Amino acid sequence: MLPRVPVQPKSLEAYRPIVGDEVLDEIKSLAEPLQGARVLHINSTAHGGGVAEMLYSLVPLMSSAGLEVEWRLIRGDQDFFTVTKLFHNALQGMEIPITNEMKLKYLNVIEENAADFQGEYDFVMVHDPQPCALIAGLINTPARRGKWIWRCHIDTTYANDEVWEFLVPYIELYDAVVFTKEDYIKTPLKVGVKAFITPSIDPLSPKNIIPEKRVQSDIARRYGVDENRPIMLQVSRFDPWKDPLGLVDCYREVKKTHRDVQLVYLASMADDDPEGWHYYEKTSQYAGNDPDIFLLSNLQGIGNVEVSAFQAMATVVLQKSIREGFGLTVTEAMWKRKPVVGGGVGGILLQVDDGVNGFLVKSVSQAAEKVRLLLDSPSLATRMGEAGHEKVRRNFLTPHHIRNYLRLFRALVG
Ligand code: UDP
């Protein structure tokens, strides 16, 4: 059997004061005919990156709505995850030749996982490309009786043709697909139901509860960051799409006029992302030995509380991505009332309203200009932070996400 990820129980009622009665009551009525429905979420990692982050909340909260929900992982070796990271990059538009050998490696590992699959579910939600082809190994088995949904979290608008065409026949085996935005579907898909659903953050998770001031100060001190000087923060995996080098350039631009500014980059090394080390090294070399640049990761003890503390201490949060499926780090920062300077791409466009709760930028110099503006105008930063918080409260919290998934489940079973 595929390994199961244990999750802590959570109660939906605790979210009523945050999201309001309307959302909670709709969840209740949508869930009524689905009581006891067996739901399986499958992805490739329990740690690192946005999907794992969300499943720790979605799984127990969907259970709290009365469904029987499990989260399981596919297994794969290093070579498999190297291939799937190449697929991921190609799906985001990188020109990477996809060889037959890569496809074979992918399909062999997926076949092993299909052989390990047991159980019958009413709904199976398969997240991202890594486990996408699993369904092919389960046709004509009891496992295929339920509704299968492929949930793509990445921006596939500019997907490399070869990898897109390789995956389409597998995607078209599903009963439904979910993308974050309609324009992420590169070519029309022959799938019965298509839904567009944004991801979410959990306002009651340790990642999103702001630690006390004293804890924040301890954390700053532990890593040598001066909390009394301005902090530019980016939280993201070391990945070319997050533009870590552009971020360092932006900081250097700002530093010319704001000598006291510091750059903090927090990264988590995801189990299914073998590129992380390579880009960490690259960024670290590029940053040189500037004492005001802090590149920190889970290996130095950066966990949820530390991420939250730095988000709370930041003066400006950046997400200088070149592609971004959604960008939970943007949502997290907005929830903590921080103005965000983000690359004007993908899911960042759904979150940042330019000039209202942050700024959308297209270049390093534009990013630096907006950071300076925010450093010089604390009242603007506060106003934007408030607007960002409210936008997240109305749209991007876990209960909204559950409501949208339940609407989809109901549509699938008529
Ligand atoms: N994250 C973290 N620690 C880090 C860096 C990232 O916990 O040092 C989390 C971050 O808070 C967010 C998720 O990883 O919840 C990243 O999700 P996002 O959608 O921004 O990007 P992805 O990694 O999925 O491309």
CSV table of C-alpha atoms and ligand atoms in Angstrom, one decimal:
chain,number,residue,atom,x,y,z
A,1,MET,CA,0.0,0.0,0.0
A,2,LEU,CA,1.2,3.5,-0.7
A,3,PRO,CA,2.5,5.2,2.5
A,4,ARG,CA,-0.1,7.2,4.4
A,5,VAL,CA,0.8,10.7,5.9
A,6,PRO,CA,-0.6,11.1,9.4
A,7,VAL,CA,-2.3,14.4,10.1
A,8,GLN,CA,-3.6,16.1,13.3
A,9,PRO,CA,-7.3,16.4,13.6
A,10,LYS,CA,-8.8,19.9,13.2
A,11,SER,CA,-12.3,21.4,13.5
A,12,LEU,CA,-14.0,23.5,10.9
A,13,GLU,CA,-16.0,25.3,13.5
A,14,ALA,CA,-12.9,27.0,14.8
A,15,TYR,CA,-12.8,28.9,11.5
A,16,ARG,CA,-16.3,30.4,11.8
A,17,PRO,CA,-15.2,33.6,13.4
A,18,ILE,CA,-12.6,34.1,10.7
A,19,VAL,CA,-14.4,33.4,7.5
A,20,GLY,CA,-18.0,34.0,8.6
A,21,ASP,CA,-21.2,32.0,8.7
A,22,GLU,CA,-21.9,32.0,5.0
A,23,VAL,CA,-18.8,29.9,4.0
A,24,LEU,CA,-19.2,27.5,6.9
A,25,ASP,CA,-22.9,27.0,6.3
A,26,GLU,CA,-22.4,26.3,2.6
A,27,ILE,CA,-19.7,23.7,3.5
A,28,LYS,CA,-22.2,22.0,5.8
A,29,SER,CA,-25.0,21.9,3.2
A,30,LEU,CA,-22.6,20.7,0.4
A,31,ALA,CA,-21.2,18.0,2.6
A,32,GLU,CA,-24.5,16.7,3.8
A,33,PRO,CA,-25.1,14.2,0.9
A,34,LEU,CA,-21.3,13.3,1.0
A,35,GLN,CA,-21.2,12.1,4.6
A,36,GLY,CA,-18.8,9.2,4.9
A,37,ALA,CA,-17.6,9.6,1.3
A,38,ARG,CA,-14.0,8.1,1.0
A,39,VAL,CA,-11.5,10.6,-0.3
A,40,LEU,CA,-7.9,10.0,-1.2
A,41,HIS,CA,-5.3,12.8,-1.8
A,42,ILE,CA,-2.1,11.6,-3.5
A,43,ASN,CA,1.1,13.6,-4.1
A,44,SER,CA,4.8,13.0,-4.0
A,45,THR,CA,6.1,14.6,-0.8
A,46,ALA,CA,5.0,15.3,2.8
A,47,HIS,CA,7.5,18.1,3.3
A,48,GLY,CA,8.5,21.2,1.4
A,49,GLY,CA,6.5,23.2,-1.1
A,50,GLY,CA,2.9,24.4,-1.3
A,51,VAL,CA,1.0,21.2,-1.9
A,52,ALA,CA,2.3,19.4,1.2
A,53,GLU,CA,1.7,22.6,3.2
A,54,MET,CA,-2.0,22.7,2.1
A,55,LEU,CA,-2.7,19.0,2.6
A,56,TYR,CA,-1.8,19.2,6.3
A,57,SER,CA,-4.9,21.4,6.7
A,58,LEU,CA,-7.2,20.3,3.9
A,59,VAL,CA,-7.2,16.7,4.8
A,60,PRO,CA,-8.2,17.0,8.5
A,61,LEU,CA,-10.7,19.9,7.8
A,62,MET,CA,-12.4,17.9,5.0
A,63,SER,CA,-12.6,15.1,7.5
A,64,SER,CA,-14.2,17.5,9.9
A,65,ALA,CA,-16.9,18.2,7.3
A,66,GLY,CA,-17.9,14.5,7.6
A,67,LEU,CA,-15.9,12.8,4.7
A,68,GLU,CA,-13.4,10.0,5.3
A,69,VAL,CA,-10.2,11.5,4.0
A,70,GLU,CA,-6.7,10.0,3.6
A,71,TRP,CA,-3.4,11.4,2.2
A,72,ARG,CA,-0.9,9.0,0.6
A,73,LEU,CA,2.4,9.4,-1.2
A,74,ILE,CA,3.8,7.8,-4.2
A,75,ARG,CA,7.3,6.3,-3.8
A,76,GLY,CA,10.2,7.2,-6.1
A,77,ASP,CA,14.0,7.1,-6.2
A,78,GLN,CA,16.3,10.0,-6.8
A,79,ASP,CA,16.3,9.4,-10.6
A,80,PHE,CA,12.5,9.5,-10.7
A,81,PHE,CA,12.4,12.8,-8.9
A,82,THR,CA,15.1,14.2,-11.1
A,83,VAL,CA,12.9,13.3,-14.1
A,84,THR,CA,9.8,14.7,-12.5
A,85,LYS,CA,11.6,18.0,-11.7
A,86,LEU,CA,12.6,18.2,-15.3
A,87,PHE,CA,9.0,17.6,-16.3
A,88,HIS,CA,8.0,20.4,-13.9
A,89,ASN,CA,10.5,22.8,-15.4
A,90,ALA,CA,9.4,21.9,-18.9
A,91,LEU,CA,5.8,22.3,-17.9
A,92,GLN,CA,6.6,25.8,-16.7
A,93,GLY,CA,8.1,26.6,-20.1
A,94,MET,CA,11.8,25.7,-19.9
A,95,GLU,CA,13.3,24.3,-23.1
A,96,ILE,CA,14.3,20.9,-22.0
A,97,PRO,CA,14.6,17.9,-24.3
A,98,ILE,CA,12.4,15.1,-22.9
A,99,THR,CA,14.0,11.8,-23.9
A,100,ASN,CA,12.3,8.4,-24.2
A,101,GLU,CA,14.6,7.2,-21.4
A,102,MET,CA,13.0,9.9,-19.1
A,103,LYS,CA,9.5,8.9,-20.1
A,104,LEU,CA,10.3,5.2,-19.5
A,105,LYS,CA,11.8,5.9,-16.1
A,106,TYR,CA,8.7,7.9,-15.1
A,107,LEU,CA,6.3,5.2,-16.3
A,108,ASN,CA,8.2,2.4,-14.7
A,109,VAL,CA,8.1,4.0,-11.3
A,110,ILE,CA,4.4,5.0,-11.7
A,111,GLU,CA,3.6,1.4,-12.7
A,112,GLU,CA,5.3,0.1,-9.4
A,113,ASN,CA,3.1,2.6,-7.5
A,114,ALA,CA,0.0,1.5,-9.3
A,115,ALA,CA,0.8,-2.1,-8.3
A,116,ASP,CA,1.0,-0.9,-4.7
A,117,PHE,CA,-2.3,0.9,-4.8
A,118,GLN,CA,-5.0,-0.7,-2.7
A,119,GLY,CA,-8.5,0.4,-1.6
A,120,GLU,CA,-11.5,1.9,-3.1
A,121,TYR,CA,-12.5,5.6,-2.8
A,122,ASP,CA,-15.3,7.7,-4.0
A,123,PHE,CA,-13.0,10.6,-4.9
A,124,VAL,CA,-9.2,10.4,-5.7
A,125,MET,CA,-7.5,13.7,-6.0
A,126,VAL,CA,-4.0,13.4,-7.6
A,127,HIS,CA,-1.8,16.4,-7.2
A,128,ASP,CA,0.6,17.6,-9.8
A,129,PRO,CA,2.5,15.8,-12.6
A,130,GLN,CA,4.6,13.4,-10.4
A,131,PRO,CA,1.7,10.9,-9.8
A,132,CYS,CA,-0.4,12.0,-12.9
A,133,ALA,CA,-0.1,8.7,-14.9
A,134,LEU,CA,-1.0,6.5,-11.9
A,135,ILE,CA,-4.6,6.3,-13.2
A,136,ALA,CA,-3.4,4.4,-16.3
A,137,GLY,CA,-2.3,1.5,-14.2
A,138,LEU,CA,-5.6,1.2,-12.5
A,139,ILE,CA,-8.1,1.1,-15.4
A,140,ASN,CA,-10.4,-1.9,-15.0
A,141,THR,CA,-9.6,-2.3,-11.3
A,142,PRO,CA,-11.9,-1.5,-8.4
A,143,ALA,CA,-9.7,1.5,-7.6
A,144,ARG,CA,-10.9,3.2,-10.8
A,145,ARG,CA,-14.6,3.1,-9.8
A,146,GLY,CA,-14.6,6.4,-7.9
A,147,LYS,CA,-14.2,9.8,-9.5
A,148,TRP,CA,-10.6,10.7,-10.3
A,149,ILE,CA,-9.5,14.3,-10.3
A,150,TRP,CA,-6.1,15.6,-11.5
A,151,ARG,CA,-5.2,18.8,-9.6
A,152,CYS,CA,-2.5,20.7,-11.3
A,153,HIS,CA,-0.9,23.4,-9.1
A,154,ILE,CA,1.6,24.7,-11.6
A,155,ASP,CA,1.4,27.3,-14.4
A,156,THR,CA,1.3,25.3,-17.6
A,157,THR,CA,0.4,28.2,-19.9
A,158,TYR,CA,3.8,28.0,-21.6
A,159,ALA,CA,4.4,24.3,-21.2
A,160,ASN,CA,6.9,22.7,-23.5
A,161,ASP,CA,4.9,20.8,-26.2
A,162,GLU,CA,6.7,17.6,-25.7
A,163,VAL,CA,6.0,17.1,-22.1
A,164,TRP,CA,2.5,18.5,-22.3
A,165,GLU,CA,1.7,16.1,-25.2
A,166,PHE,CA,3.2,13.2,-23.2
A,167,LEU,CA,1.0,13.9,-20.3
A,168,VAL,CA,-2.3,14.8,-22.1
A,169,PRO,CA,-3.4,11.1,-22.7
A,170,TYR,CA,-3.0,10.5,-19.0
A,171,ILE,CA,-4.8,13.7,-18.0
A,172,GLU,CA,-7.6,12.8,-20.3
A,173,LEU,CA,-8.2,9.5,-18.4
A,174,TYR,CA,-9.5,11.6,-15.4
A,175,ASP,CA,-13.1,12.5,-14.7
A,176,ALA,CA,-12.1,16.1,-13.8
A,177,VAL,CA,-9.2,18.4,-13.8
A,178,VAL,CA,-8.5,21.4,-11.5
A,179,PHE,CA,-6.3,24.2,-12.5
A,180,THR,CA,-5.7,27.4,-10.6
A,181,LYS,CA,-6.5,29.6,-13.6
A,182,GLU,CA,-8.3,28.8,-16.8
A,183,ASP,CA,-5.5,30.1,-19.0
A,184,TYR,CA,-3.1,27.5,-17.5
A,185,ILE,CA,-4.7,24.8,-19.8
A,186,LYS,CA,-2.3,24.9,-22.7
A,187,THR,CA,-4.4,23.1,-25.3
A,188,PRO,CA,-8.1,22.0,-25.0
A,189,LEU,CA,-8.4,18.9,-22.8
A,190,LYS,CA,-11.1,16.2,-23.4
A,191,VAL,CA,-12.1,15.9,-19.8
A,192,GLY,CA,-15.7,16.0,-18.6
A,193,VAL,CA,-15.4,18.5,-15.8
A,194,LYS,CA,-12.9,21.4,-15.6
A,195,ALA,CA,-12.7,23.5,-12.4
A,196,PHE,CA,-10.6,26.5,-11.5
A,197,ILE,CA,-9.8,26.7,-7.9
A,198,THR,CA,-7.3,28.8,-6.0
A,199,PRO,CA,-5.1,27.3,-3.3
A,200,SER,CA,-5.3,28.5,0.3
A,201,ILE,CA,-3.6,29.0,3.6
A,202,ASP,CA,-4.7,27.8,7.0
A,203,PRO,CA,-5.0,30.9,9.3
A,204,LEU,CA,-4.8,28.6,12.4
A,205,SER,CA,-1.7,26.7,11.5
A,206,PRO,CA,1.6,27.5,13.3
A,207,LYS,CA,2.8,29.0,9.9
A,208,ASN,CA,0.1,31.6,10.0
A,209,ILE,CA,-0.2,32.5,13.7
A,210,ILE,CA,2.1,35.4,14.5
A,211,PRO,CA,4.5,34.5,17.3
A,212,GLU,CA,4.8,36.9,20.3
A,213,LYS,CA,7.1,39.8,19.9
A,214,ARG,CA,9.6,38.2,22.4
A,215,VAL,CA,9.7,35.0,20.3
A,216,GLN,CA,10.2,37.1,17.1
A,217,SER,CA,13.2,38.9,18.7
A,218,ASP,CA,14.7,35.6,19.9
A,219,ILE,CA,14.5,34.2,16.4
A,220,ALA,CA,16.0,37.3,14.8
A,221,ARG,CA,18.9,37.2,17.3
A,222,ARG,CA,19.4,33.5,16.8
A,223,TYR,CA,20.1,34.1,13.1
A,224,GLY,CA,22.0,37.4,13.5
A,225,VAL,CA,19.3,39.5,11.9
A,226,ASP,CA,18.7,43.0,13.3
A,227,GLU,CA,15.0,43.4,13.8
A,228,ASN,CA,15.4,47.1,14.2
A,229,ARG,CA,16.6,47.6,10.7
A,230,PRO,CA,14.4,47.1,7.5
A,231,ILE,CA,14.1,43.6,6.3
A,232,MET,CA,13.4,42.5,2.7
A,233,LEU,CA,12.1,38.9,2.9
A,234,GLN,CA,11.6,36.2,0.3
A,235,VAL,CA,10.4,32.8,1.4
A,236,SER,CA,10.7,30.1,-1.3
A,237,ARG,CA,12.5,27.0,-2.4
A,238,PHE,CA,15.8,27.5,-4.2
A,239,ASP,CA,14.5,27.3,-7.7
A,240,PRO,CA,15.2,29.2,-10.9
A,241,TRP,CA,11.5,30.2,-11.2
A,242,LYS,CA,11.7,32.0,-7.9
A,243,ASP,CA,14.5,34.2,-9.3
A,244,PRO,CA,16.9,34.1,-6.3
A,245,LEU,CA,19.6,35.9,-8.2
A,246,GLY,CA,17.2,38.6,-9.4
A,247,LEU,CA,16.3,39.0,-5.7
A,248,VAL,CA,19.9,39.6,-4.7
A,249,ASP,CA,20.2,42.2,-7.5
A,250,CYS,CA,17.1,43.9,-6.3
A,251,TYR,CA,18.5,44.0,-2.7
A,252,ARG,CA,21.8,45.5,-4.1
A,253,GLU,CA,19.9,48.2,-5.9
A,254,VAL,CA,17.9,49.1,-2.8
A,255,LYS,CA,21.1,49.0,-0.7
A,256,LYS,CA,22.6,51.8,-2.7
A,257,THR,CA,20.2,54.2,-1.2
A,258,HIS,CA,19.1,52.4,2.0
A,259,ARG,CA,22.3,51.3,3.6
A,260,ASP,CA,20.6,49.7,6.6
A,261,VAL,CA,18.4,47.2,4.6
A,262,GLN,CA,18.9,43.5,5.1
A,263,LEU,CA,17.8,40.6,2.8
A,264,VAL,CA,16.5,37.4,4.4
A,265,TYR,CA,15.8,34.4,2.1
A,266,LEU,CA,14.2,31.4,3.7
A,267,ALA,CA,14.1,28.2,1.8
A,268,SER,CA,12.9,24.7,2.5
A,269,MET,CA,14.6,21.8,0.8
A,270,ALA,CA,11.7,19.7,-0.6
A,271,ASP,CA,12.2,16.0,-0.7
A,272,ASP,CA,11.0,15.9,-4.3
A,273,ASP,CA,13.2,18.8,-5.5
A,274,PRO,CA,16.7,17.6,-6.1
A,275,GLU,CA,17.6,21.0,-7.7
A,276,GLY,CA,17.4,22.8,-4.4
A,277,TRP,CA,21.1,22.4,-3.5
A,278,HIS,CA,22.4,23.4,-6.9
A,279,TYR,CA,20.4,26.7,-6.7
A,280,TYR,CA,21.3,27.2,-3.1
A,281,GLU,CA,25.0,27.1,-4.0
A,282,LYS,CA,24.5,29.4,-7.0
A,283,THR,CA,22.7,31.9,-4.9
A,284,SER,CA,25.1,31.7,-2.0
A,285,GLN,CA,28.1,32.3,-4.4
A,286,TYR,CA,26.2,35.2,-6.0
A,287,ALA,CA,25.5,36.8,-2.6
A,288,GLY,CA,29.2,36.6,-1.7
A,289,ASN,CA,30.0,37.5,1.9
A,290,ASP,CA,27.6,40.4,2.4
A,291,PRO,CA,26.8,40.3,6.1
A,292,ASP,CA,23.4,41.7,5.5
A,293,ILE,CA,22.3,38.8,3.3
A,294,PHE,CA,20.9,35.8,5.2
A,295,LEU,CA,20.2,32.6,3.2
A,296,LEU,CA,18.6,30.2,5.7
A,297,SER,CA,16.8,26.9,5.3
A,298,ASN,CA,15.2,24.1,7.3
A,299,LEU,CA,18.7,22.7,7.8
A,300,GLN,CA,19.4,25.7,10.1
A,301,GLY,CA,16.2,25.1,11.9
A,302,ILE,CA,13.9,27.3,9.9
A,303,GLY,CA,10.5,25.8,10.5
A,304,ASN,CA,6.9,27.1,10.5
A,305,VAL,CA,7.4,29.4,13.5
A,306,GLU,CA,10.6,30.9,12.2
A,307,VAL,CA,8.9,31.5,8.8
A,308,SER,CA,6.0,33.2,10.5
A,309,ALA,CA,8.2,35.3,12.7
A,310,PHE,CA,10.3,36.6,9.8
A,311,GLN,CA,7.1,37.3,7.8
A,312,ALA,CA,5.9,39.3,10.8
A,313,MET,CA,9.2,41.1,11.2
A,314,ALA,CA,9.6,41.9,7.4
A,315,THR,CA,9.3,45.4,6.2
A,316,VAL,CA,8.5,44.3,2.6
A,317,VAL,CA,7.9,40.8,1.4
A,318,LEU,CA,9.1,40.0,-2.1
A,319,GLN,CA,8.2,37.1,-4.4
A,320,LYS,CA,10.2,37.9,-7.5
A,321,SER,CA,9.0,34.8,-9.4
A,322,ILE,CA,9.2,34.4,-13.1
A,323,ARG,CA,6.5,31.7,-13.0
A,324,GLU,CA,4.3,31.0,-10.1
A,325,GLY,CA,1.3,28.6,-10.0
A,326,PHE,CA,-0.2,30.5,-7.1
A,327,GLY,CA,2.4,31.5,-4.5
A,328,LEU,CA,1.3,30.6,-1.0
A,329,THR,CA,4.2,32.6,0.3
A,330,VAL,CA,2.4,35.7,-1.1
A,331,THR,CA,-0.8,34.7,0.6
A,332,GLU,CA,1.0,34.1,3.9
A,333,ALA,CA,2.6,37.5,3.8
A,334,MET,CA,-0.6,39.3,2.9
A,335,TRP,CA,-2.4,37.5,5.8
A,336,LYS,CA,0.3,39.0,8.1
A,337,ARG,CA,-0.5,42.4,6.8
A,338,LYS,CA,2.7,42.8,4.7
A,339,PRO,CA,2.8,44.7,1.4
A,340,VAL,CA,4.1,42.3,-1.3
A,341,VAL,CA,6.3,43.2,-4.3
A,342,GLY,CA,5.7,40.3,-6.6
A,343,GLY,CA,6.6,39.3,-10.2
A,344,GLY,CA,3.5,40.1,-12.3
A,345,VAL,CA,3.0,36.4,-13.3
A,346,GLY,CA,0.6,33.5,-12.8
A,347,GLY,CA,-1.0,33.2,-9.4
A,348,ILE,CA,0.6,36.4,-8.1
A,349,LEU,CA,-1.7,38.2,-10.5
A,350,LEU,CA,-4.7,36.7,-8.7
A,351,GLN,CA,-3.5,37.9,-5.3
A,352,VAL,CA,-1.6,41.2,-5.6
A,353,ASP,CA,-3.7,44.1,-6.8
A,354,ASP,CA,-1.1,46.6,-8.1
A,355,GLY,CA,-1.0,49.7,-6.0
A,356,VAL,CA,-3.7,48.4,-3.6
A,357,ASN,CA,-2.2,45.6,-1.5
A,358,GLY,CA,1.3,45.5,-3.1
A,359,PHE,CA,3.0,46.0,-6.4
A,360,LEU,CA,3.4,43.9,-9.5
A,361,VAL,CA,6.8,44.2,-11.1
A,362,LYS,CA,8.4,43.1,-14.3
A,363,SER,CA,12.1,43.8,-13.6
A,364,VAL,CA,14.7,44.1,-11.0
A,365,SER,CA,14.8,47.9,-11.2
A,366,GLN,CA,11.0,48.1,-10.9
A,367,ALA,CA,11.1,45.8,-7.9
A,368,ALA,CA,13.8,48.0,-6.3
A,369,GLU,CA,11.8,51.1,-6.9
A,370,LYS,CA,8.7,49.7,-5.2
A,371,VAL,CA,10.7,48.4,-2.3
A,372,ARG,CA,12.2,51.8,-1.8
A,373,LEU,CA,8.8,53.4,-1.9
A,374,LEU,CA,7.5,51.1,0.8
A,375,LEU,CA,10.6,51.5,3.0
A,376,ASP,CA,10.2,55.3,2.8
A,377,SER,CA,6.5,55.2,3.5
A,378,PRO,CA,5.4,53.1,6.5
A,379,SER,CA,1.9,54.5,6.3
A,380,LEU,CA,1.5,53.2,2.7
A,381,ALA,CA,3.0,49.8,3.8
A,382,THR,CA,0.4,49.6,6.6
A,383,ARG,CA,-2.5,50.5,4.3
A,384,MET,CA,-1.5,48.0,1.7
A,385,GLY,CA,-0.9,45.3,4.4
A,386,GLU,CA,-4.5,45.8,5.7
A,387,ALA,CA,-5.9,45.5,2.2
A,388,GLY,CA,-3.9,42.3,1.6
A,389,HIS,CA,-5.2,40.8,4.8
A,390,GLU,CA,-8.8,41.4,3.9
A,391,LYS,CA,-8.3,40.0,0.4
A,392,VAL,CA,-7.0,36.8,1.9
A,393,ARG,CA,-9.7,36.6,4.5
A,394,ARG,CA,-12.4,36.7,1.9
A,395,ASN,CA,-10.8,34.4,-0.7
A,396,PHE,CA,-7.8,32.3,0.1
A,397,LEU,CA,-8.3,30.5,3.4
A,398,THR,CA,-8.7,26.7,3.8
A,399,PRO,CA,-12.5,26.8,4.3
A,400,HIS,CA,-12.9,28.5,0.9
A,401,HIS,CA,-10.8,25.8,-0.7
A,402,ILE,CA,-12.9,23.0,0.9
A,403,ARG,CA,-16.1,24.7,-0.2
A,404,ASN,CA,-14.8,24.8,-3.7
A,405,TYR,CA,-13.7,21.1,-3.7
A,406,LEU,CA,-17.0,20.1,-2.3
A,407,ARG,CA,-18.8,22.0,-5.1
A,408,LEU,CA,-16.7,20.0,-7.5
A,409,PHE,CA,-17.5,16.7,-5.8
A,410,ARG,CA,-21.2,17.5,-6.0
A,411,ALA,CA,-20.9,18.4,-9.6
A,412,LEU,CA,-19.2,15.0,-10.3
A,413,VAL,CA,-21.8,12.9,-8.6
A,414,GLY,CA,-24.7,14.9,-10.1
B,1,UDP,N1,8.1,27.2,3.0
B,1,UDP,C1,8.5,26.9,4.3
B,1,UDP,N2,9.8,27.1,4.7
B,1,UDP,C2,10.7,27.7,3.9
B,1,UDP,C3,10.3,28.0,2.5
B,1,UDP,C4,9.0,27.8,2.1
B,1,UDP,O1,7.8,26.4,5.1
B,1,UDP,O2,11.9,27.9,4.3
B,1,UDP,C5,6.7,27.0,2.7
B,1,UDP,C6,6.1,28.4,2.4
B,1,UDP,O3,5.8,29.0,3.7
B,1,UDP,C7,4.9,28.0,1.6
B,1,UDP,C8,5.4,26.8,0.8
B,1,UDP,O4,6.6,26.4,1.5
B,1,UDP,O5,3.8,27.6,2.4
B,1,UDP,C9,5.7,27.2,-0.6
B,1,UDP,O6,4.6,27.3,-1.4
B,1,UDP,P1,4.5,28.2,-2.7
B,1,UDP,O7,3.1,28.1,-3.2
B,1,UDP,O8,4.9,29.6,-2.4
B,1,UDP,O9,5.6,27.6,-3.7
B,1,UDP,P2,6.0,26.2,-4.2
B,1,UDP,O10,7.1,25.7,-3.4
B,1,UDP,O11,4.8,25.3,-4.1
B,1,UDP,O12,6.4,26.4,-5.6
